[in-house]
Coordinates of N, CA and C in Angstrom, one line a residue:
M1 N 113.4 99.3 108.0 CA 114.5 100.2 108.4 C 115.8 99.4 108.3
T2 N 115.9 98.1 108.5 CA 117.1 97.3 108.4 C 117.6 97.4 107.0
T3 N 116.7 97.5 106.0 CA 117.2 97.6 104.6 C 118.1 98.8 104.3
V4 N 117.8 99.9 104.9 CA 118.6 101.1 104.6 C 119.6 101.5 105.7
R5 N 119.8 100.6 106.7 CA 120.7 101.0 107.8 C 122.1 101.3 107.3
Q6 N 122.7 100.4 106.5 CA 124.0 100.7 106.0 C 124.1 101.9 105.1
L7 N 123.1 102.1 104.3 CA 123.0 103.3 103.5 C 123.1 104.5 104.3
C8 N 122.3 104.5 105.4 CA 122.4 105.7 106.4 C 123.8 105.9 106.9
V9 N 124.5 104.8 107.2 CA 125.9 105.0 107.7 C 126.7 105.6 106.6
E10 N 126.6 105.2 105.3 CA 127.4 105.7 104.2 C 127.1 107.2 104.0
L11 N 126.0 107.6 104.4 CA 125.6 109.0 104.1 C 125.7 109.9 105.3
S12 N 126.1 109.3 106.5 CA 126.0 110.0 107.7 C 127.0 111.2 107.9
D13 N 128.1 111.2 107.1 CA 129.0 112.3 107.2 C 128.5 113.6 106.6
A14 N 127.5 113.5 105.7 CA 127.0 114.7 105.1 C 125.5 115.0 105.4
F15 N 124.8 113.9 105.9 CA 123.4 114.1 106.2 C 123.1 113.5 107.6
D16 N 122.0 114.1 108.2 CA 121.4 113.5 109.4 C 120.5 112.4 108.9
A17 N 121.1 111.3 108.5 CA 120.4 110.2 107.8 C 119.7 109.3 108.8
F18 N 118.5 108.9 108.5 CA 117.7 108.0 109.4 C 116.7 107.3 108.6
G19 N 116.3 106.1 109.0 CA 115.3 105.3 108.3 C 114.0 105.4 109.0
V20 N 112.9 105.0 108.3 CA 111.6 105.0 108.9 C 111.2 103.6 109.0
R21 N 110.7 103.2 110.2 CA 110.2 101.9 110.5 C 108.7 101.9 110.5
L22 N 108.1 101.3 109.6 CA 106.6 101.3 109.5 C 106.1 100.2 110.5
P23 N 104.8 100.4 110.9 CA 104.2 99.4 111.8 C 104.1 98.0 111.2
G24 N 104.2 97.0 112.0 CA 104.1 95.6 111.6 C 105.5 95.0 111.3
R25 N 106.6 95.8 111.7 CA 107.9 95.3 111.4 C 108.8 95.5 112.6
E26 N 109.7 94.5 112.8 CA 110.8 94.6 113.8 C 110.2 95.0 115.2
S27 N 110.7 96.1 115.8 CA 110.2 96.5 117.1 C 108.7 97.0 117.1
R28 N 108.2 97.2 115.9 CA 106.8 97.6 115.8 C 105.9 96.5 115.2
L29 N 106.3 95.3 115.5 CA 105.6 94.1 115.0 C 104.2 94.1 115.4
G30 N 103.9 94.5 116.6 CA 102.5 94.4 117.1 C 101.6 95.6 116.8
D31 N 102.2 96.6 116.1 CA 101.4 97.8 115.8 C 100.5 97.6 114.6
P32 N 99.3 98.2 114.5 CA 98.4 98.0 113.4 C 99.1 98.5 112.1
V33 N 99.0 97.7 111.0 CA 99.7 98.0 109.8 C 98.9 99.1 109.0
E34 N 99.6 99.8 108.2 CA 99.1 100.9 107.3 C 98.8 100.3 105.9
T35 N 97.6 100.6 105.4 CA 97.2 100.1 104.1 C 96.6 101.2 103.2
V36 N 96.5 102.4 103.7 CA 96.0 103.5 102.9 C 97.0 104.6 102.7
M37 N 97.5 104.7 101.5 CA 98.6 105.6 101.2 C 98.4 107.1 101.7
P38 N 97.3 107.7 101.4 CA 97.2 109.1 101.9 C 97.3 109.2 103.4
E39 N 96.8 108.3 104.1 CA 96.9 108.4 105.6 C 98.3 108.2 106.0
L40 N 99.0 107.2 105.5 CA 100.4 107.0 105.8 C 101.2 108.2 105.5
A41 N 101.1 108.7 104.3 CA 101.9 109.9 103.8 C 101.6 111.1 104.7
D42 N 100.4 111.3 105.1 CA 100.1 112.4 106.0 C 100.9 112.3 107.3
K43 N 100.8 111.1 107.9 CA 101.5 110.9 109.2 C 103.0 111.1 109.0
L44 N 103.6 110.5 108.0 CA 105.1 110.6 107.8 C 105.5 112.1 107.5
A45 N 104.7 112.8 106.8 CA 105.0 114.2 106.5 C 105.0 115.0 107.8
D46 N 104.0 114.8 108.7 CA 104.0 115.4 110.0 C 105.2 115.1 110.8
E47 N 105.6 113.8 110.9 CA 106.7 113.4 111.7 C 108.0 114.0 111.1
L48 N 108.2 114.0 109.8 CA 109.4 114.6 109.2 C 109.5 116.1 109.5
L49 N 108.4 116.8 109.5 CA 108.5 118.2 109.8 C 109.0 118.4 111.3
R50 N 108.5 117.6 112.2 CA 109.0 117.7 113.6 C 110.4 117.3 113.7
H51 N 110.9 116.3 113.0 CA 112.2 115.8 113.1 C 113.2 116.8 112.4
A52 N 112.8 117.4 111.3 CA 113.7 118.3 110.6 C 113.9 119.6 111.2
E53 N 113.0 120.1 112.0 CA 113.1 121.3 112.8 C 113.5 122.5 111.9
G54 N 112.8 122.6 110.7 CA 113.1 123.7 109.8 C 114.1 123.4 108.8
R55 N 114.9 122.3 108.9 CA 115.9 122.0 107.9 C 115.3 121.4 106.7
P56 N 115.9 121.6 105.5 CA 115.4 120.9 104.3 C 115.8 119.4 104.4
V57 N 115.0 118.6 103.7 CA 115.2 117.2 103.7 C 115.4 116.6 102.3
V58 N 116.1 115.5 102.2 CA 116.2 114.7 101.0 C 115.5 113.4 101.3
L59 N 114.5 113.1 100.6 CA 113.6 111.9 100.8 C 114.2 110.8 99.9
Y60 N 114.4 109.6 100.5 CA 114.8 108.5 99.7 C 113.8 107.3 100.0
G61 N 113.3 106.7 98.9 CA 112.4 105.6 99.1 C 112.9 104.4 98.2
H62 N 113.0 103.2 98.7 CA 113.3 102.1 98.0 C 112.1 101.2 97.8
C63 N 112.0 100.6 96.6 CA 110.9 99.7 96.2 C 109.6 100.4 96.5
A64 N 108.7 99.7 97.3 CA 107.4 100.3 97.7 C 107.6 101.7 98.4
G65 N 108.7 101.8 99.1 CA 109.0 103.1 99.8 C 109.2 104.2 98.8
A66 N 109.5 104.0 97.5 CA 109.6 105.0 96.6 C 108.3 105.8 96.4
A67 N 107.2 105.0 96.3 CA 105.9 105.6 96.1 C 105.5 106.4 97.4
V68 N 105.9 105.9 98.6 CA 105.6 106.6 99.8 C 106.4 107.9 99.8
A69 N 107.7 107.8 99.5 CA 108.5 109.0 99.5 C 107.9 110.1 98.5
Y70 N 107.5 109.7 97.4 CA 106.9 110.6 96.4 C 105.6 111.3 97.0
E71 N 104.8 110.5 97.7 CA 103.6 111.1 98.3 C 103.9 112.1 99.4
V72 N 105.0 111.8 100.2 CA 105.4 112.7 101.2 C 106.0 113.9 100.6
A73 N 106.7 113.8 99.5 CA 107.3 115.0 98.8 C 106.2 115.9 98.4
R74 N 105.1 115.3 97.9 CA 104.0 116.1 97.4 C 103.4 116.9 98.6
R75 N 103.4 116.4 99.8 CA 102.8 117.1 100.9 C 103.7 118.1 101.4
L76 N 105.0 117.9 101.4 CA 106.0 118.8 102.0 C 106.3 120.0 101.0
G77 N 106.4 119.6 99.8 CA 106.7 120.7 98.8 C 108.1 121.1 98.7
P78 N 108.4 122.0 97.7 CA 109.8 122.4 97.5 C 110.4 123.3 98.6
A79 N 109.6 123.9 99.4 CA 110.1 124.7 100.5 C 110.8 123.8 101.6
R80 N 110.4 122.5 101.6 CA 111.0 121.6 102.6 C 111.8 120.5 102.0
V81 N 111.6 120.1 100.8 CA 112.2 119.0 100.2 C 113.3 119.5 99.2
R82 N 114.6 119.1 99.5 CA 115.7 119.5 98.7 C 115.7 118.6 97.4
A83 N 115.4 117.3 97.6 CA 115.4 116.4 96.5 C 114.6 115.1 96.9
L84 N 114.2 114.4 95.9 CA 113.5 113.1 96.0 C 114.4 112.1 95.3
V85 N 114.8 111.0 96.0 CA 115.6 109.9 95.4 C 114.8 108.7 95.6
V86 N 114.6 107.9 94.5 CA 113.8 106.7 94.5 C 114.7 105.6 93.8
S87 N 114.4 104.4 94.3 CA 115.2 103.2 93.7 C 114.3 102.0 93.5
S88 N 114.5 101.3 92.4 CA 114.0 99.9 92.2 C 112.5 99.9 92.2
H89 N 111.8 100.9 91.7 CA 110.4 100.9 91.7 C 109.9 101.7 90.5
P90 N 108.8 101.2 89.8 CA 108.3 102.0 88.7 C 107.6 103.3 89.2
A91 N 107.6 104.2 88.3 CA 106.8 105.5 88.7 C 105.4 105.1 89.0
P92 N 104.8 105.6 90.1 CA 103.4 105.4 90.4 C 102.5 105.7 89.2
G93 N 101.7 104.8 88.8 CA 100.7 105.0 87.8 C 101.2 104.5 86.4
S94 N 102.5 104.1 86.3 CA 103.1 103.7 85.0 C 102.8 102.2 84.7
V95 N 102.4 101.4 85.7 CA 102.2 100.0 85.6 C 100.9 99.6 86.2
R96 N 100.2 98.8 85.5 CA 98.9 98.3 86.0 C 99.1 97.3 87.1
R97 N 98.5 97.5 88.3 CA 98.7 96.6 89.4 C 97.4 95.7 89.5
E98 N 97.6 94.6 90.1 CA 96.5 93.7 90.4 C 96.3 93.6 92.0
P99 N 95.1 93.3 92.4 CA 94.9 93.2 93.9 C 95.5 91.9 94.5
T100 N 96.8 91.8 94.4 CA 97.6 90.7 94.9 C 97.3 90.4 96.4
W101 N 97.1 91.5 97.1 CA 97.0 91.4 98.6 C 95.8 90.6 99.0
A102 N 94.8 90.4 98.1 CA 93.6 89.7 98.4 C 93.6 88.3 98.0
L103 N 94.7 87.8 97.5 CA 94.8 86.4 97.1 C 94.8 85.5 98.3
P104 N 94.4 84.2 98.1 CA 94.6 83.2 99.2 C 96.1 83.1 99.6
R105 N 96.3 82.6 100.8 CA 97.7 82.6 101.3 C 98.7 81.9 100.4
P106 N 98.4 80.7 99.9 CA 99.5 80.1 99.0 C 99.8 80.9 97.8
D107 N 98.7 81.4 97.1 CA 98.9 82.2 95.9 C 99.6 83.5 96.2
F108 N 99.2 84.2 97.3 CA 99.8 85.4 97.6 C 101.3 85.3 97.9
L109 N 101.7 84.3 98.8 CA 103.1 84.1 99.1 C 103.9 83.7 97.9
Q110 N 103.3 82.9 97.0 CA 104.0 82.5 95.8 C 104.3 83.7 95.0
Q111 N 103.4 84.6 94.9 CA 103.6 85.9 94.1 C 104.7 86.7 94.8
V112 N 104.8 86.7 96.1 CA 105.8 87.5 96.8 C 107.2 86.9 96.5
V113 N 107.2 85.5 96.4 CA 108.5 84.9 96.0 C 108.8 85.2 94.6
T114 N 107.9 85.1 93.7 CA 108.1 85.5 92.3 C 108.6 86.9 92.1
D115 N 108.1 87.8 92.9 CA 108.5 89.2 92.9 C 109.9 89.4 93.5
G116 N 110.4 88.4 94.1 CA 111.8 88.5 94.7 C 111.8 89.1 96.1
Y117 N 110.7 89.1 96.8 CA 110.7 89.8 98.1 C 110.7 88.8 99.2
L118 N 110.7 87.5 98.9 CA 110.7 86.4 99.9 C 111.5 85.2 99.4
P119 N 112.5 84.7 100.1 CA 113.2 83.5 99.6 C 112.2 82.3 99.6
S120 N 112.3 81.5 98.6 CA 111.3 80.4 98.4 C 111.4 79.4 99.6
Q121 N 112.6 79.2 100.2 CA 112.8 78.2 101.3 C 112.0 78.6 102.5
L122 N 111.6 79.9 102.6 CA 110.8 80.3 103.8 C 109.3 79.8 103.7
L123 N 108.9 79.4 102.5 CA 107.5 79.0 102.4 C 107.1 77.7 103.2
A124 N 108.2 77.0 103.7 CA 107.9 75.8 104.5 C 107.9 76.2 106.0
N125 N 108.2 77.4 106.3 CA 108.2 77.9 107.7 C 106.9 78.6 108.1
E126 N 105.9 77.8 108.4 CA 104.6 78.3 108.7 C 104.6 79.3 109.9
E127 N 105.4 79.0 110.9 CA 105.5 79.9 112.1 C 106.0 81.2 111.7
L128 N 107.0 81.3 110.9 CA 107.6 82.6 110.5 C 106.6 83.3 109.6
L129 N 105.9 82.6 108.7 CA 105.0 83.2 107.8 C 103.8 83.8 108.5
D130 N 103.4 83.2 109.6 CA 102.3 83.8 110.4 C 102.7 85.2 110.9
I131 N 104.0 85.3 111.2 CA 104.5 86.6 111.7 C 104.6 87.7 110.6
I132 N 105.2 87.3 109.5 CA 105.5 88.3 108.5 C 104.5 88.5 107.4
E133 N 103.5 87.6 107.3 CA 102.5 87.8 106.3 C 101.7 89.0 106.4
P134 N 101.2 89.4 107.6 CA 100.4 90.6 107.7 C 101.1 91.9 107.2
A135 N 102.4 92.0 107.5 CA 103.1 93.2 107.0 C 103.3 93.1 105.5
L136 N 103.5 91.9 104.9 CA 103.7 91.8 103.5 C 102.4 92.1 102.8
R137 N 101.3 91.6 103.3 CA 100.0 91.9 102.6 C 99.7 93.4 102.7
A138 N 100.1 94.0 103.9 CA 99.8 95.5 104.0 C 100.6 96.3 103.0
D139 N 101.9 95.9 102.8 CA 102.7 96.5 101.8 C 102.1 96.5 100.4
Y140 N 101.7 95.3 100.0 CA 101.1 95.1 98.7 C 99.8 95.9 98.6
E141 N 98.9 95.9 99.6 CA 97.7 96.6 99.5 C 98.0 98.1 99.5
L142 N 98.9 98.6 100.4 CA 99.2 100.0 100.4 C 99.6 100.5 99.0
V143 N 100.6 99.9 98.4 CA 101.1 100.4 97.1 C 100.3 100.0 95.9
D144 N 99.8 98.7 95.9 CA 99.1 98.3 94.7 C 97.7 99.0 94.5
A145 N 97.0 99.1 95.6 CA 95.7 99.8 95.5 C 95.9 101.2 95.1
Y146 N 96.9 101.9 95.7 CA 97.2 103.3 95.4 C 97.6 103.4 93.9
E147 N 98.5 102.5 93.4 CA 99.0 102.7 92.1 C 98.0 102.2 91.0
L148 N 97.1 101.3 91.4 CA 96.0 100.9 90.5 C 95.1 102.0 90.3
E149 N 94.8 102.8 91.3 CA 93.9 103.9 91.2 C 94.6 105.0 90.3
L150 N 95.9 105.2 90.4 CA 96.6 106.2 89.6 C 96.6 105.7 88.1
Y151 N 96.8 104.4 87.9 CA 96.8 103.9 86.5 C 95.5 104.1 85.8
E152 N 94.4 103.9 86.6 CA 93.1 103.9 86.0 C 92.6 105.4 85.8
N153 N 93.0 106.2 86.7 CA 92.4 107.6 86.8 C 93.4 108.7 86.3
G154 N 94.6 108.3 86.0 CA 95.6 109.3 85.5 C 96.8 109.4 86.4
A155 N 97.9 109.8 85.9 CA 99.1 109.9 86.6 C 99.0 110.8 87.8
G156 N 100.0 110.7 88.7 CA 100.0 111.5 89.9 C 100.5 113.0 89.5
E157 N 100.3 113.8 90.5 CA 100.7 115.2 90.4 C 102.2 115.4 90.4
P158 N 102.8 116.1 89.4 CA 104.3 116.3 89.5 C 104.7 117.1 90.7
V159 N 105.9 116.8 91.2 CA 106.4 117.6 92.4 C 107.5 118.5 91.9
P160 N 107.5 119.7 92.3 CA 108.6 120.6 91.8 C 109.9 120.6 92.6
V161 N 110.4 119.4 92.6 CA 111.7 119.2 93.3 C 112.6 118.3 92.4
P162 N 113.9 118.5 92.6 CA 114.9 117.6 91.8 C 114.6 116.1 92.2
T163 N 114.6 115.3 91.2 CA 114.3 113.9 91.4 C 115.3 113.0 90.7
V164 N 115.8 112.0 91.4 CA 116.8 111.0 91.0 C 116.1 109.6 91.1
A165 N 116.1 108.8 90.0 CA 115.6 107.5 90.0 C 116.8 106.5 89.7
V166 N 116.9 105.5 90.6 CA 118.0 104.6 90.5 C 117.5 103.2 90.3
F167 N 118.2 102.4 89.6 CA 117.8 101.0 89.4 C 119.1 100.1 89.2
G168 N 119.0 98.8 89.5 CA 120.1 97.9 89.3 C 120.0 97.2 87.9
H169 N 121.1 97.0 87.3 CA 121.1 96.4 86.0 C 120.4 95.1 85.9
D170 N 120.5 94.3 87.0 CA 120.0 92.9 87.0 C 118.7 92.8 87.8
D171 N 118.0 93.9 88.0 CA 116.7 93.9 88.7 C 115.6 93.5 87.8
H172 N 115.0 92.3 88.0 CA 114.0 91.8 87.1 C 112.6 92.3 87.5
T173 N 112.5 93.1 88.6 CA 111.2 93.5 89.0 C 110.8 94.9 88.4
V174 N 111.7 95.5 87.7 CA 111.4 96.8 87.1 C 112.1 97.0 85.8
E175 N 111.4 97.6 84.9 CA 111.9 97.9 83.5 C 112.5 99.3 83.4
P176 N 113.5 99.5 82.7 CA 114.1 100.9 82.5 C 113.0 101.9 82.1
A177 N 112.1 101.5 81.3 CA 111.0 102.5 80.8 C 110.2 103.0 82.0
H178 N 110.0 102.1 83.0 CA 109.1 102.5 84.1 C 109.9 103.3 85.1
I179 N 111.3 103.2 85.1 CA 112.1 104.1 85.8 C 112.1 105.5 85.2
D180 N 112.3 105.5 83.8 CA 112.2 106.8 83.1 C 110.9 107.5 83.3
A181 N 109.8 106.8 83.6 CA 108.5 107.4 83.7 C 108.5 108.3 85.0
W182 N 109.4 108.2 85.9 CA 109.5 109.1 87.0 C 109.6 110.6 86.5
S183 N 110.1 110.7 85.3 CA 110.3 112.1 84.8 C 109.0 112.9 84.7
A184 N 107.9 112.1 84.5 CA 106.6 112.8 84.4 C 106.1 113.2 85.8
L185 N 106.7 112.8 86.8 CA 106.3 113.1 88.2 C 107.1 114.2 88.9
T186 N 107.9 114.9 88.1 CA 108.6 116.1 88.6 C 108.7 117.2 87.6
T187 N 108.7 118.4 88.1 CA 108.9 119.6 87.2 C 110.3 120.1 87.5
G188 N 111.1 119.4 88.3 CA 112.4 119.8 88.6 C 113.4 119.1 87.8
P189 N 114.7 119.3 88.0 CA 115.7 118.5 87.3 C 115.5 117.0 87.6
F190 N 115.8 116.1 86.6 CA 115.6 114.7 86.7 C 116.8 113.9 86.1
R191 N 117.2 112.9 86.9 CA 118.3 112.0 86.4 C 118.0 110.6 86.7
V192 N 118.4 109.7 85.8 CA 118.3 108.3 86.0 C 119.7 107.8 86.2
V193 N 119.9 106.9 87.3 CA 121.2 106.3 87.6 C 121.0 104.8 87.6
S194 N 121.9 104.1 86.8 CA 121.9 102.6 86.8 C 123.1 102.2 87.5
L195 N 123.0 101.1 88.3 CA 124.1 100.6 89.1 C 124.2 99.1 88.8
P196 N 125.4 98.5 89.0 CA 125.5 97.1 89.0 C 124.7 96.5 90.1
G197 N 124.1 95.3 89.9 CA 123.4 94.7 91.0 C 121.9 94.5 90.7
G198 N 121.2 93.9 91.6 CA 119.8 93.6 91.5 C 118.9 94.5 92.1
H199 N 117.8 94.0 92.8 CA 116.8 94.8 93.4 C 117.2 95.4 94.7
D200 N 118.0 94.8 95.5 CA 118.2 95.2 96.9 C 119.5 96.1 97.0
L201 N 119.5 97.2 96.2 CA 120.6 98.0 96.2 C 121.0 98.6 97.6
P202 N 120.1 99.0 98.4 CA 120.5 99.6 99.7 C 121.3 98.6 100.6
S203 N 120.9 97.4 100.6 CA 121.6 96.4 101.4 C 122.8 95.7 100.7
S204 N 122.7 95.5 99.4 CA 123.7 94.8 98.7 C 124.9 95.7 98.2
R205 N 124.5 97.0 97.9 CA 125.5 97.9 97.4 C 125.3 99.3 98.0
P206 N 125.4 99.4 99.3 CA 125.1 100.7 99.9 C 126.1 101.8 99.6
A207 N 127.4 101.4 99.5 CA 128.5 102.4 99.2 C 128.3 103.0 97.8
E208 N 128.0 102.1 96.8 CA 127.8 102.6 95.4 C 126.5 103.4 95.3
L209 N 125.5 103.0 96.0 CA 124.2 103.7 96.0 C 124.4 105.1 96.7
A210 N 125.1 105.2 97.8 CA 125.4 106.5 98.4 C 126.2 107.4 97.5
A211 N 127.2 106.8 96.8 CA 128.0 107.7 95.9 C 127.1 108.2 94.8
A212 N 126.2 107.3 94.3 CA 125.4 107.7 93.2 C 124.4 108.8 93.6
I213 N 123.9 108.7 94.8 CA 123.0 109.7 95.4 C 123.7 111.0 95.5
R214 N 124.9 111.0 96.0 CA 125.7 112.3 96.2 C 125.9 112.9 94.8
E215 N 126.4 112.1 93.9 CA 126.7 112.7 92.6 C 125.5 113.2 91.9
A216 N 124.4 112.5 92.0 CA 123.1 112.9 91.3 C 122.6 114.2 92.0
L217 N 122.6 114.3 93.3 CA 122.2 115.5 94.0 C 123.0 116.7 93.6
A218 N 124.3 116.5 93.5 CA 125.2 117.6 93.1 C 124.8 118.1 91.7
A219 N 124.5 117.1 90.8 CA 124.2 117.5 89.4 C 122.9 118.2 89.3
C220 N 122.0 117.8 90.2 CA 120.6 118.4 90.2 C 120.5 119.7 90.9
A221 N 121.6 120.1 91.7 CA 121.5 121.3 92.5 C 121.5 122.5 91.6

């Protein structure tokens, strides 16, 4: 939720914007983590229906959250979802994943550093790693197991909602072709938006990301 806090502020004049805090993080550090995508998406869809109170929603997911947002959009459908916006993540099923979450601790954490999700200097802080490693492993298992299944068994079901895929010019974790692949997961209008910056667009460039979201949604309307 910290990742998207400033983005929510940037969008708050036009949207009832809020972030989702998954278990194993921040104030939910002691809650059991989620590792099965369909179960998590079911829970989030139910919670969003209660929060929206009949209003349409725009779903935004960054990085692994993009896959989660897509699955929630599948469950809610076009009657509830005005648009799906994803950033900094390949289309689910477009990239072969490996079971990184099952690696021994040193190998797993080194992969997290290589992927750009953990500063290398934190590898020396064993106390902190004890706290954050369970949530990191859960994230990798949640998304990688789900996307590996899609890769091996066929792409996911397209959602009939406008979809916007955003990526940073300097993001080494995702290739433009894998962003373009989101087009196969929607039967609605589709746009790709590229922005200056790297992987962490919501925290590093929230104003530019918010502006891009507004512009893309207007174009998709």
